Coordinates of C-alpha atoms in Angstrom, one line a residue:
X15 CA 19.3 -42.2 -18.6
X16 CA 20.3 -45.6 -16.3
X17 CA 20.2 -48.9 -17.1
X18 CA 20.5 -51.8 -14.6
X19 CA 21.3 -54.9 -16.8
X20 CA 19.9 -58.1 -15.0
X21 CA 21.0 -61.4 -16.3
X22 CA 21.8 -64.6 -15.0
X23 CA 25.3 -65.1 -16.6
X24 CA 27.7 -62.7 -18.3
X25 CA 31.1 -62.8 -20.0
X26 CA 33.4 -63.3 -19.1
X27 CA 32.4 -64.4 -15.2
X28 CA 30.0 -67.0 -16.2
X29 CA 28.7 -68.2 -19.2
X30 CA 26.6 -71.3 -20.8
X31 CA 25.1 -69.5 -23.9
X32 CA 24.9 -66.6 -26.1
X33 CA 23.0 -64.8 -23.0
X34 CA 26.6 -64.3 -21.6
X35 CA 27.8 -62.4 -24.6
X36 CA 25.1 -60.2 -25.1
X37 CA 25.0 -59.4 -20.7
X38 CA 29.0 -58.3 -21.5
X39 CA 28.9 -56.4 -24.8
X40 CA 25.4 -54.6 -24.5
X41 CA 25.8 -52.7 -21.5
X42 CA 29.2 -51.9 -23.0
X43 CA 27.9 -50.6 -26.0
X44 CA 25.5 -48.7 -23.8
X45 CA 28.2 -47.0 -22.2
X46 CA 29.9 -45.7 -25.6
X47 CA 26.8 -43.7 -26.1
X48 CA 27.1 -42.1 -22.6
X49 CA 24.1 -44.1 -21.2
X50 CA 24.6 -45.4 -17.6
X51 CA 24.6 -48.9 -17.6
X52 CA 25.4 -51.6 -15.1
X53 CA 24.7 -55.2 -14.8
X54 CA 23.5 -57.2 -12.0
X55 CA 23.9 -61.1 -11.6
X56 CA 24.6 -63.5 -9.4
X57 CA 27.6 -64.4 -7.6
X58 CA 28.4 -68.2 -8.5
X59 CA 30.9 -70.4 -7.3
X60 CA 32.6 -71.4 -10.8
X61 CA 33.4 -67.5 -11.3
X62 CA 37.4 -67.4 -11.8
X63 CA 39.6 -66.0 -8.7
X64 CA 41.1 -63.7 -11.0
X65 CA 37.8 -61.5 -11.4
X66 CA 36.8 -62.6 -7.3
X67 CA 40.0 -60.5 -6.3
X68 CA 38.9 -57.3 -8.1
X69 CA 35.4 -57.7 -6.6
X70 CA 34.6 -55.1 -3.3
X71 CA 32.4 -55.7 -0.5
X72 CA 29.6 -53.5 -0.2
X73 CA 27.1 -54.6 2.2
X74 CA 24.8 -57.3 3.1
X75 CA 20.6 -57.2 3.3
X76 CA 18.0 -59.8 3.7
X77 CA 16.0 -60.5 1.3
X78 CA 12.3 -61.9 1.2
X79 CA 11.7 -65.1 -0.2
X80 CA 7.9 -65.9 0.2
X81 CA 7.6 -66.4 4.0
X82 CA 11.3 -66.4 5.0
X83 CA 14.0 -63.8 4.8
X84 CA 17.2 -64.9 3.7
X85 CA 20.7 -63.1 3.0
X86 CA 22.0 -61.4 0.8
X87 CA 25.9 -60.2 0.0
X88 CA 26.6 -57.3 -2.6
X89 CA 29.9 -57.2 -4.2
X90 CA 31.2 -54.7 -6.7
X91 CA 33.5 -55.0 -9.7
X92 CA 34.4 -53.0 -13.2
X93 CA 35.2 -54.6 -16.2
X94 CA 36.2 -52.3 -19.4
X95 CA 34.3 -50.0 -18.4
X96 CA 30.8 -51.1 -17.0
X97 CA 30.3 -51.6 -13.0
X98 CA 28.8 -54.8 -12.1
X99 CA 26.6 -55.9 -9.1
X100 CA 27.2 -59.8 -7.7
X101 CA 24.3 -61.3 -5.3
X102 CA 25.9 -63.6 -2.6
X103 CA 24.0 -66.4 -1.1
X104 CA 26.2 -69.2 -0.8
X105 CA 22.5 -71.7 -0.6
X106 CA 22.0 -70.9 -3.7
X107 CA 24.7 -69.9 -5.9
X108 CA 27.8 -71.7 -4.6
X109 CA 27.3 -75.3 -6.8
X110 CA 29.5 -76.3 -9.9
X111 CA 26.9 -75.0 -12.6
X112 CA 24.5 -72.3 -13.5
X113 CA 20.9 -74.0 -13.9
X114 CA 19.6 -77.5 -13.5
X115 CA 19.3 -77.9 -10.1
X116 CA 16.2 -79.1 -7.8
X117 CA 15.7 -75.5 -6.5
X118 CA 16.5 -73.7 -9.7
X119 CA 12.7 -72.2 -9.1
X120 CA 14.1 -70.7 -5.7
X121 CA 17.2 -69.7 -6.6
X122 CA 15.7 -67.3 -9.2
X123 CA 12.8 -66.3 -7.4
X124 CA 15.4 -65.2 -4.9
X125 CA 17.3 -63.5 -7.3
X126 CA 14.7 -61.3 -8.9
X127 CA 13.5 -60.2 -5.4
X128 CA 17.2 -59.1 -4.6
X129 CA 17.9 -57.3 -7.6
X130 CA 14.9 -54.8 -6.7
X131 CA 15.9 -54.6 -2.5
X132 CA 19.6 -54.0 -3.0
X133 CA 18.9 -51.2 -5.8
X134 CA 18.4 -48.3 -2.8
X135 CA 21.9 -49.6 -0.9
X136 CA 24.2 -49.2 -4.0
X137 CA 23.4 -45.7 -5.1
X138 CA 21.9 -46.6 -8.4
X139 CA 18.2 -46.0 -8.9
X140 CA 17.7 -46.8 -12.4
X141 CA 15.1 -45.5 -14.8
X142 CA 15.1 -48.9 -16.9
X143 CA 15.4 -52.4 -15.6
X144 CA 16.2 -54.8 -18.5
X145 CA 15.6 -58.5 -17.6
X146 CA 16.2 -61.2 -19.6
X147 CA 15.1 -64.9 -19.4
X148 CA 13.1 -67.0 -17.2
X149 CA 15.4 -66.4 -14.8
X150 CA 14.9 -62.6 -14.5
X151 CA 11.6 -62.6 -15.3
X152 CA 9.7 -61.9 -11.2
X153 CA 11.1 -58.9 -11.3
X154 CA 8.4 -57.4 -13.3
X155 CA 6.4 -58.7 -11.4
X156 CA 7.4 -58.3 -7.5
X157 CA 8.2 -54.5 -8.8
X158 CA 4.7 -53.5 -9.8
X159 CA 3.2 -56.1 -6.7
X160 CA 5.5 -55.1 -3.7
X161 CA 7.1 -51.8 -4.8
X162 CA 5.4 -49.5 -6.5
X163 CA 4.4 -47.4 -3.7
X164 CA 7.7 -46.2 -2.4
X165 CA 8.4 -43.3 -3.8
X166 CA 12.5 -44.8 -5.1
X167 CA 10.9 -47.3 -7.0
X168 CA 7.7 -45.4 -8.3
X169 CA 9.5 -44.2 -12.0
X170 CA 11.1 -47.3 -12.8
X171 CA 10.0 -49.6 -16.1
X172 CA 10.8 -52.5 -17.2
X173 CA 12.3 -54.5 -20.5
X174 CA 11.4 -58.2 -20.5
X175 CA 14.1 -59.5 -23.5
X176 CA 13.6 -63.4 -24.9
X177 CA 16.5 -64.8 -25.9
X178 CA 15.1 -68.3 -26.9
X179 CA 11.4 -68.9 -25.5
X180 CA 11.7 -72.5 -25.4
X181 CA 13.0 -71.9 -21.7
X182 CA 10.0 -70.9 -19.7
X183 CA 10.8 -71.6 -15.8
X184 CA 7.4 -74.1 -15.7
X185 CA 7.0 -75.2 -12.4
X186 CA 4.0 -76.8 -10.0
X187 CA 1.3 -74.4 -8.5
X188 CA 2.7 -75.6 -5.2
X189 CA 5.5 -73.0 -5.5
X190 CA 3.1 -70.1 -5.4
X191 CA 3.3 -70.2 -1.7
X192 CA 6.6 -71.6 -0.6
X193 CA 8.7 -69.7 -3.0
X194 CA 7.7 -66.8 -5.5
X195 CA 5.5 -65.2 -2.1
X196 CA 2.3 -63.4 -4.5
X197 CA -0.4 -62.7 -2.5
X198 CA -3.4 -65.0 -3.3
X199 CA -4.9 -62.2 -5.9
X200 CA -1.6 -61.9 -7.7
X201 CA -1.1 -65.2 -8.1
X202 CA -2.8 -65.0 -12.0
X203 CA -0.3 -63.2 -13.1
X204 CA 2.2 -66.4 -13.1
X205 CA -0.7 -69.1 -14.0
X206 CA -0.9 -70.0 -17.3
X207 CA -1.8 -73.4 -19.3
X208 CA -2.3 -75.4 -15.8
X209 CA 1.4 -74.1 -13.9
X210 CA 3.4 -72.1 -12.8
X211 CA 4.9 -69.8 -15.6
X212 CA 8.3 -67.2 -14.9
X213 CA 8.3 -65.8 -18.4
X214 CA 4.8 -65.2 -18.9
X215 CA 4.5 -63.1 -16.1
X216 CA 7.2 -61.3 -16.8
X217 CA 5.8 -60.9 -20.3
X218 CA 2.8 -59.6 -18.9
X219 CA 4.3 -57.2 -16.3
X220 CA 7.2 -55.6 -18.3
X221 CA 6.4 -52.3 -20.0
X222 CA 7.9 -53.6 -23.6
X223 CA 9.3 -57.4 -24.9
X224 CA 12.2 -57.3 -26.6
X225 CA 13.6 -60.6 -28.3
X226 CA 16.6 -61.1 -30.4
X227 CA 15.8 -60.5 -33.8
X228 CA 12.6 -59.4 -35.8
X229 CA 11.7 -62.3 -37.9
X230 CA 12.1 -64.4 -34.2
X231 CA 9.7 -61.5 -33.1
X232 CA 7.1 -62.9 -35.7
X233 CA 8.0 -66.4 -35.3
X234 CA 6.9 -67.0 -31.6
X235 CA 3.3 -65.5 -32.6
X236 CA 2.8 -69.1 -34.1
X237 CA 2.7 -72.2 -32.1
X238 CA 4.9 -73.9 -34.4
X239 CA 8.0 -71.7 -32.5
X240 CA 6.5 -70.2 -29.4
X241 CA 6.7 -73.3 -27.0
X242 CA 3.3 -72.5 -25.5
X243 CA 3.0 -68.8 -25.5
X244 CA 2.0 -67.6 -28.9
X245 CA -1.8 -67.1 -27.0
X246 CA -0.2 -64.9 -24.1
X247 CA 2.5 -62.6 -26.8
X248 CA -0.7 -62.8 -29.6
X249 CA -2.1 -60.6 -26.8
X250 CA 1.0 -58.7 -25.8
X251 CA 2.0 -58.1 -29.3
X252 CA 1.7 -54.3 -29.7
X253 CA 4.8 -54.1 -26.5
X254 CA 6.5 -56.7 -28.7
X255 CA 9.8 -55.6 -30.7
X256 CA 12.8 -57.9 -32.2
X257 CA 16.3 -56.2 -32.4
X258 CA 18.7 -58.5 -33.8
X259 CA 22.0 -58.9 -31.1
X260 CA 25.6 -57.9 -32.7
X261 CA 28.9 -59.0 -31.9
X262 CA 31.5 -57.5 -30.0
X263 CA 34.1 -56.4 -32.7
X264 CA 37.1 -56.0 -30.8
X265 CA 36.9 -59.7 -29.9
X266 CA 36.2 -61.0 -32.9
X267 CA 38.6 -58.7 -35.3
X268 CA 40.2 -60.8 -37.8
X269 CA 43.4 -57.7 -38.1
X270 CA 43.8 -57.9 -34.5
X271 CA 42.7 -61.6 -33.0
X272 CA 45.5 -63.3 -31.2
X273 CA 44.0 -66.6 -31.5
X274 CA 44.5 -66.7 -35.0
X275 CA 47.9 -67.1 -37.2
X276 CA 48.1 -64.5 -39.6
X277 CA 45.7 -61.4 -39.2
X278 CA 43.6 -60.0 -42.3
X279 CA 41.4 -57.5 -43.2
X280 CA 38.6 -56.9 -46.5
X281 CA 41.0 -54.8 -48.5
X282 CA 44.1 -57.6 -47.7
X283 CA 43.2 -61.3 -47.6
X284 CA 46.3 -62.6 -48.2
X285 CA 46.4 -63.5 -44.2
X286 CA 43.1 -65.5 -44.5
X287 CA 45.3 -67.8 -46.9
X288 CA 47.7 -68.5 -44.3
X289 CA 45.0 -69.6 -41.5
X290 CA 43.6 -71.8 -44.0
X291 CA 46.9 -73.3 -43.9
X292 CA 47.8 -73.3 -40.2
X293 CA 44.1 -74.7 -39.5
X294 CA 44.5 -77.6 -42.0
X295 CA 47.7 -78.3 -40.7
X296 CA 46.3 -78.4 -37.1
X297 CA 43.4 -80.4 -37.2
X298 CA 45.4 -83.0 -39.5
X299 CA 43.8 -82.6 -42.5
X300 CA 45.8 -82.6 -46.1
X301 CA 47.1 -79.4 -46.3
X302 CA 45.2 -77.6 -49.9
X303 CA 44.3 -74.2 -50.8
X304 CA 42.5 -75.3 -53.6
X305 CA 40.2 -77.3 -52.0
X306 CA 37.0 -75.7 -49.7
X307 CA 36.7 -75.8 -46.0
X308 CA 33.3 -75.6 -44.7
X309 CA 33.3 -75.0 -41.0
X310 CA 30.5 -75.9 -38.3
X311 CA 30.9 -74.1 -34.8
X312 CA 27.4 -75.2 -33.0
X313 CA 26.1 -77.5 -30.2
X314 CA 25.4 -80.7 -31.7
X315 CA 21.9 -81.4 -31.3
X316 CA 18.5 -81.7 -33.8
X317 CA 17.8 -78.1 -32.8
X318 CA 21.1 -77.1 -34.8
X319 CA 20.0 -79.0 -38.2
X320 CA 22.5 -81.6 -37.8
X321 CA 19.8 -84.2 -38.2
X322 CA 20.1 -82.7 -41.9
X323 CA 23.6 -82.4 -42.0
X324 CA 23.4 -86.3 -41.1
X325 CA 21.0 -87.1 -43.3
X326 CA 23.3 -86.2 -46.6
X327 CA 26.7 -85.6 -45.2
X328 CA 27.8 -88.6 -47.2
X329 CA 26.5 -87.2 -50.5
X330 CA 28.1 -84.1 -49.6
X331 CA 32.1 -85.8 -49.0
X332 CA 31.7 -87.4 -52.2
X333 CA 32.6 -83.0 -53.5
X334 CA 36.0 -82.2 -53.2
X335 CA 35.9 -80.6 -49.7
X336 CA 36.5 -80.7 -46.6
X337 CA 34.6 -80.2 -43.0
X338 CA 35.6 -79.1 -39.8
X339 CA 33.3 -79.3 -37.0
X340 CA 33.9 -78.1 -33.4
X341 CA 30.8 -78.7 -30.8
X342 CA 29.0 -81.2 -28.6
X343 CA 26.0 -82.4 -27.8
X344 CA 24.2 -85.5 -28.7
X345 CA 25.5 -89.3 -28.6
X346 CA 23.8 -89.7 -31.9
X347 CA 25.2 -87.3 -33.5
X348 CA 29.0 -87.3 -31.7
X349 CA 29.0 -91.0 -33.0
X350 CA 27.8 -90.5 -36.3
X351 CA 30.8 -87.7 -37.1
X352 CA 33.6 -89.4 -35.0
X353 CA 32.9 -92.5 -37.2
X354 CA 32.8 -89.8 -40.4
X355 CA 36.2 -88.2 -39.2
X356 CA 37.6 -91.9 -38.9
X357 CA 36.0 -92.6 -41.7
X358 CA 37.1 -90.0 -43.7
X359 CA 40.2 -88.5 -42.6
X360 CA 41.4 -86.5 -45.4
X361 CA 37.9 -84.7 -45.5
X362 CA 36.5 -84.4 -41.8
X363 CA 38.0 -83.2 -38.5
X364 CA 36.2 -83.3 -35.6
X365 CA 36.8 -81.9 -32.3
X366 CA 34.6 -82.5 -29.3
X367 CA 33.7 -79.5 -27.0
X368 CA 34.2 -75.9 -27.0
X369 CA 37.7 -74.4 -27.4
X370 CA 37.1 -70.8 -28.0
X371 CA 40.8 -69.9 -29.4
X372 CA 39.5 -73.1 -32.0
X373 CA 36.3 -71.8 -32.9
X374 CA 38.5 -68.7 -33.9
X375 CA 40.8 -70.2 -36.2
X376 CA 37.8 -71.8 -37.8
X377 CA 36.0 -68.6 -38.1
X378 CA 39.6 -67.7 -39.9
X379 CA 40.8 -70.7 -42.0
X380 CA 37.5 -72.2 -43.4
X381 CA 35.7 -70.5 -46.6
X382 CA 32.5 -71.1 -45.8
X383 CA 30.4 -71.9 -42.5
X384 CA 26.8 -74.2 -42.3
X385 CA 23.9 -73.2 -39.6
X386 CA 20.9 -75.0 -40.9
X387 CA 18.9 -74.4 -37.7
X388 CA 15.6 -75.9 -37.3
X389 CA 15.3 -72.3 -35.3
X390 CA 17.6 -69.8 -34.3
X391 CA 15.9 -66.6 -32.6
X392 CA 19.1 -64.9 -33.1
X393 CA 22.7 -66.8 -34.0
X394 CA 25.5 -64.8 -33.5
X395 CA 28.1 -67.3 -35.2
X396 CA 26.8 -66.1 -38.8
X397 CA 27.5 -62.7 -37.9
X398 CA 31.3 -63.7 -36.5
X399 CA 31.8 -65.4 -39.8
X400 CA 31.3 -62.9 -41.8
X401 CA 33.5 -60.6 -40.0
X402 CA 36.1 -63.3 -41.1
X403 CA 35.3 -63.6 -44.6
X404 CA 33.9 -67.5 -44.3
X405 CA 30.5 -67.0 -46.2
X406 CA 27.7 -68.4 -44.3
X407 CA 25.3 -71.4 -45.4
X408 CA 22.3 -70.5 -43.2
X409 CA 18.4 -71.7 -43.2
X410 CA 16.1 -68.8 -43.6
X411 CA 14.5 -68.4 -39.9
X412 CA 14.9 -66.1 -37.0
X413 CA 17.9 -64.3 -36.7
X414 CA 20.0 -66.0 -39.7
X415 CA 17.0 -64.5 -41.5
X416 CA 17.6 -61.0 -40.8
X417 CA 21.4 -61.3 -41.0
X418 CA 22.2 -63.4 -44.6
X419 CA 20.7 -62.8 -47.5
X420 CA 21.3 -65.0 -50.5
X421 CA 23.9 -63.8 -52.9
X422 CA 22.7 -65.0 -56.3
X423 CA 21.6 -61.6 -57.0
X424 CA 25.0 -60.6 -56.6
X425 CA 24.5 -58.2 -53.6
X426 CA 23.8 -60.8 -50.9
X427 CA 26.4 -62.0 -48.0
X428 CA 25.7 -65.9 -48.1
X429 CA 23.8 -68.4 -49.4
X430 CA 20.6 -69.4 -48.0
X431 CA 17.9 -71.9 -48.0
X432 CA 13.8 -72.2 -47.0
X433 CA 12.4 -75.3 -45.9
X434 CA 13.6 -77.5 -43.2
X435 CA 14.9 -80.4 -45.3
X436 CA 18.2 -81.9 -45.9
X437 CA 18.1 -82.0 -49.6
X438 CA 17.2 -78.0 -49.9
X439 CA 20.1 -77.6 -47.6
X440 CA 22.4 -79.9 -49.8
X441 CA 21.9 -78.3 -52.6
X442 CA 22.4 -74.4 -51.0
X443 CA 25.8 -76.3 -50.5
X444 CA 26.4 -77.1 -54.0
X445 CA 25.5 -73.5 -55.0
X446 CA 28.2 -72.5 -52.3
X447 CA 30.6 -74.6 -53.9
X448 CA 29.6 -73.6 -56.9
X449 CA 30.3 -69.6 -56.1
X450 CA 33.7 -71.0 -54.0
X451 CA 34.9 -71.9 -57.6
X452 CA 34.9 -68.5 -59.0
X453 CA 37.6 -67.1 -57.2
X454 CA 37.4 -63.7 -58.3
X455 CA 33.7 -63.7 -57.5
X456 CA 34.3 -64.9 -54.5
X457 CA 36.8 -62.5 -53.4
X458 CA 34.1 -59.8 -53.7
X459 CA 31.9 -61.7 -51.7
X460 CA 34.1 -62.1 -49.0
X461 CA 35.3 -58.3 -48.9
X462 CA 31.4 -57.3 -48.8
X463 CA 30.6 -59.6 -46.0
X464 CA 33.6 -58.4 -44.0
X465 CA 32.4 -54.9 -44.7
X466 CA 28.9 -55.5 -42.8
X467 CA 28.6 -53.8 -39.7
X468 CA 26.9 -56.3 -37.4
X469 CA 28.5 -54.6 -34.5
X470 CA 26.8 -53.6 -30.9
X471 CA 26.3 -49.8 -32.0
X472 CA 23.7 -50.7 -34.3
X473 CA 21.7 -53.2 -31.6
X474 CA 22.6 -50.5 -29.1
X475 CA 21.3 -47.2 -31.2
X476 CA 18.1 -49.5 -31.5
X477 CA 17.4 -50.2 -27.8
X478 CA 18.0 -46.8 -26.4
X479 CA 15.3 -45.6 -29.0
X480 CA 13.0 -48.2 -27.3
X481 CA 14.2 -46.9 -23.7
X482 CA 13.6 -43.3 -24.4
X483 CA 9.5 -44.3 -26.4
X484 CA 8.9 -45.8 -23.0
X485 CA 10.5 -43.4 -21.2
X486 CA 8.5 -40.7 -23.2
X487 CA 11.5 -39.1 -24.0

């Protein structure tokens, strides 16, 4: 069976979300199980030089772009293991950034057409392309419009993956002409709810949806979470599947992570003492292992739940604890926990942006992590925390869903809250604290949640079953 993996970003060339992950450690996965999988993307300007100089030349095409033809460079690389494909067009790619641009509607468009002309120069025909995202999502549809009658392209299905439908590529009718190219009795296929609409023809074209986690899978059928589409994926619902994402174990491996300063593992946690230590001491906070960290890793925005977290993070310092946050985002809410950390400097440390080797130690030194998304179609950071032993403090929706399950019963991996309101999330934070107290208790709930396998396997095992149903294998 082949695989051609086509995403718009992927660790660790370029990355601006949880897309990037998944583009590197899937196909990798993949590959364990002696499935042939490569990855295609595009070849941006911000990509490091270190991965540019072990990237070959193939060759160059041109490539249709409604009524124009422009080019087209393919360069090769491998990285641990899987081959990937670049697209060069220095119009389009060569910027400082991934998305937001004027022409971000081109530049996509131009990629999905590419991905299905360069397939016959790089000796690779594929039985399974998997898109992902808006920005993948044409090539469903110029496959089955343009292609389907050479004979090359004539066994090839598609996977249309969602990894957060609030991100449609919506765009004005006047681009049906000037830049996706459909002939006039195709052009349905894109319109929906008055525009232009990527994703939902790509919904409509692929052969199966797959999106990030099953409860997310139920959640965009309503039009509370779907953004617009829960008509179209009502409709579509018996291609729909969720398969919750995993994390790539070897980089996030608390007995082997040299980010972190003392390794540990669920029969030894003796280590995880130590980073509590070194991260206290780091981030200038009062140096006690008696006292509980509870660690946010997360962009800060309403999306997140940090309007919550706002709402009663005074209540919440009056505890004996202490918080370590690590994101950005919003001014409202940078201002609100830089004053806090100020504030409050023997109880909150703040740090603004993403350090990755940071988010690590926190992963490490703090005993238990908050996500109280307002959504979250998968979440990966819940997942990374319990490898680490940090018990998670998660709203019931989406992916944290299907990952944490309260452990009042004694057999769960976090704690856990319904609603979306600050005061149900407070008090999952008392009970936290509560079950931080009992040390011994505690102990065994860290072991069990380091004990989860949440790794790629499982995700993996899962999507070549889909690949070989549609493949009627």
């Amino acid at each position: 069976m082949k695989v051609i993996y086509a995403t718009s970003e992927a660790y660790p060339f370029a990355q601006s979300g949880g897309l990037a992950d998944v583009a590197y450690a899937l196909p990798k996965a993949l590959r364990r199980r002696l499935i042939g999988c490569r990855v295609i993307m595009p070849l941006y300007d911000t990509i490091a030089e270190e991965y540019r100089h072990q990237m070959t030349f193939l060759t160059n095409i041109t490539v249709p772009v409604a009524w124009r033809r422009q080019y087209c460079g393919i360069f090769e690389a491998k990285i641990d293991g899987v081959i990937y494909y670049f697209i060069d067009n220095q119009y389009y790619f060569k910027r400082q950034g991934l998305y937001g641009f004027y022409d971000d509607a081109e530049r996509f468009a131009f990629f999905s057409r590419a991905v299905l002309e360069v397939l016959p120069h790089i000796d690779f025909c594929p039985d399974i392309i998997h898109c992902n995202d808006w920005q993948t999502a044409l090539i469903p549809v110029y496959l089955n419009a343009f292609y389907r009658h050479n004979a090359f392209f004539a066994g090839i299905h598609t996977v249309m993956t969602v990894h957060n439908i609030q991100y449609q590529g919506k765009y004005g009718y006047e681009l049906l002409s000037d830049v996706i190219g459909l002939p006039s009795e195709e052009a349905r296929i894109v319109d929906y709810d008055h525009c232009v609409n990527f994703l939902k023809g790509g919904l409509q074209q692929a052969d199966r949806i797959t999106t990030v986690s099953p409860t997310y899978a139920k959640e965009i059928l309503d039009p509370y979470y779907a953004y617009g589409l829960d008509g179209i994926l009502r409709e579509l619902s018996g291609k729909l599947r969720g398969i919750v994402n995993g994390i790539d174990t070897d980089v996030y491996d608390p007995a082997n992570d040299p980010s972190i300063a003392a390794p540990y593992t669920a029969d030894n946690l003796e280590g995880k003492t130590v980073n509590k230590e070194a991260l206290q001491k780091e981030l200038g906070l009062p140096v006690r292992p008696d006292v509980p960290i509870i660690g946010m890793v997360s962009r800060m925005v309403r999306h997140k739940g940090f309007d919550l977290v706002k709402c009663v993070f005074e209540e919440m310092l009056r505890a004996d604890l202490q918080f370590v946050i690590l994101g950005s985002g919003e001014w409202e809410f940078e201002t609100f926990f830089h004053d806090m950390a100020s504030k409050h400097s023997d109880k909150v440390a703040l740090r603004l942006g993403f350090v990755p080797q940071l988010a690590h130690r926190i992963y490490a030194g703090a005993d238990l992590f908050l996500m109280p998304s307002q959504s979250e179609p998968c979440g990966l950071a819940q997942m990374v925390a319990l490898r680490y032993g940090t018990i998670p403090i998660v709203r019931q929706t989406g992916g944290l869903a299907d990952t944490i399950t309260d452990s009042g019963d004694g057999k769960g991996n976090g704690f856990t809250f319904g609603s979306y309101n600050a005061h149900d999330m407070e008090n999952a934070v008392w009970r936290a604290l509560a079950g931080y107290a009992d040390k011994e208790g505690f102990a065994i709930l860290q072991r069990r949640a380091m004990k989860e396998d949440n790794s790629w396997n499982r995700s993996a095992s899962e999507y070549i079953r889909l690949y070989k149903e549609i493949l009627g294998k």
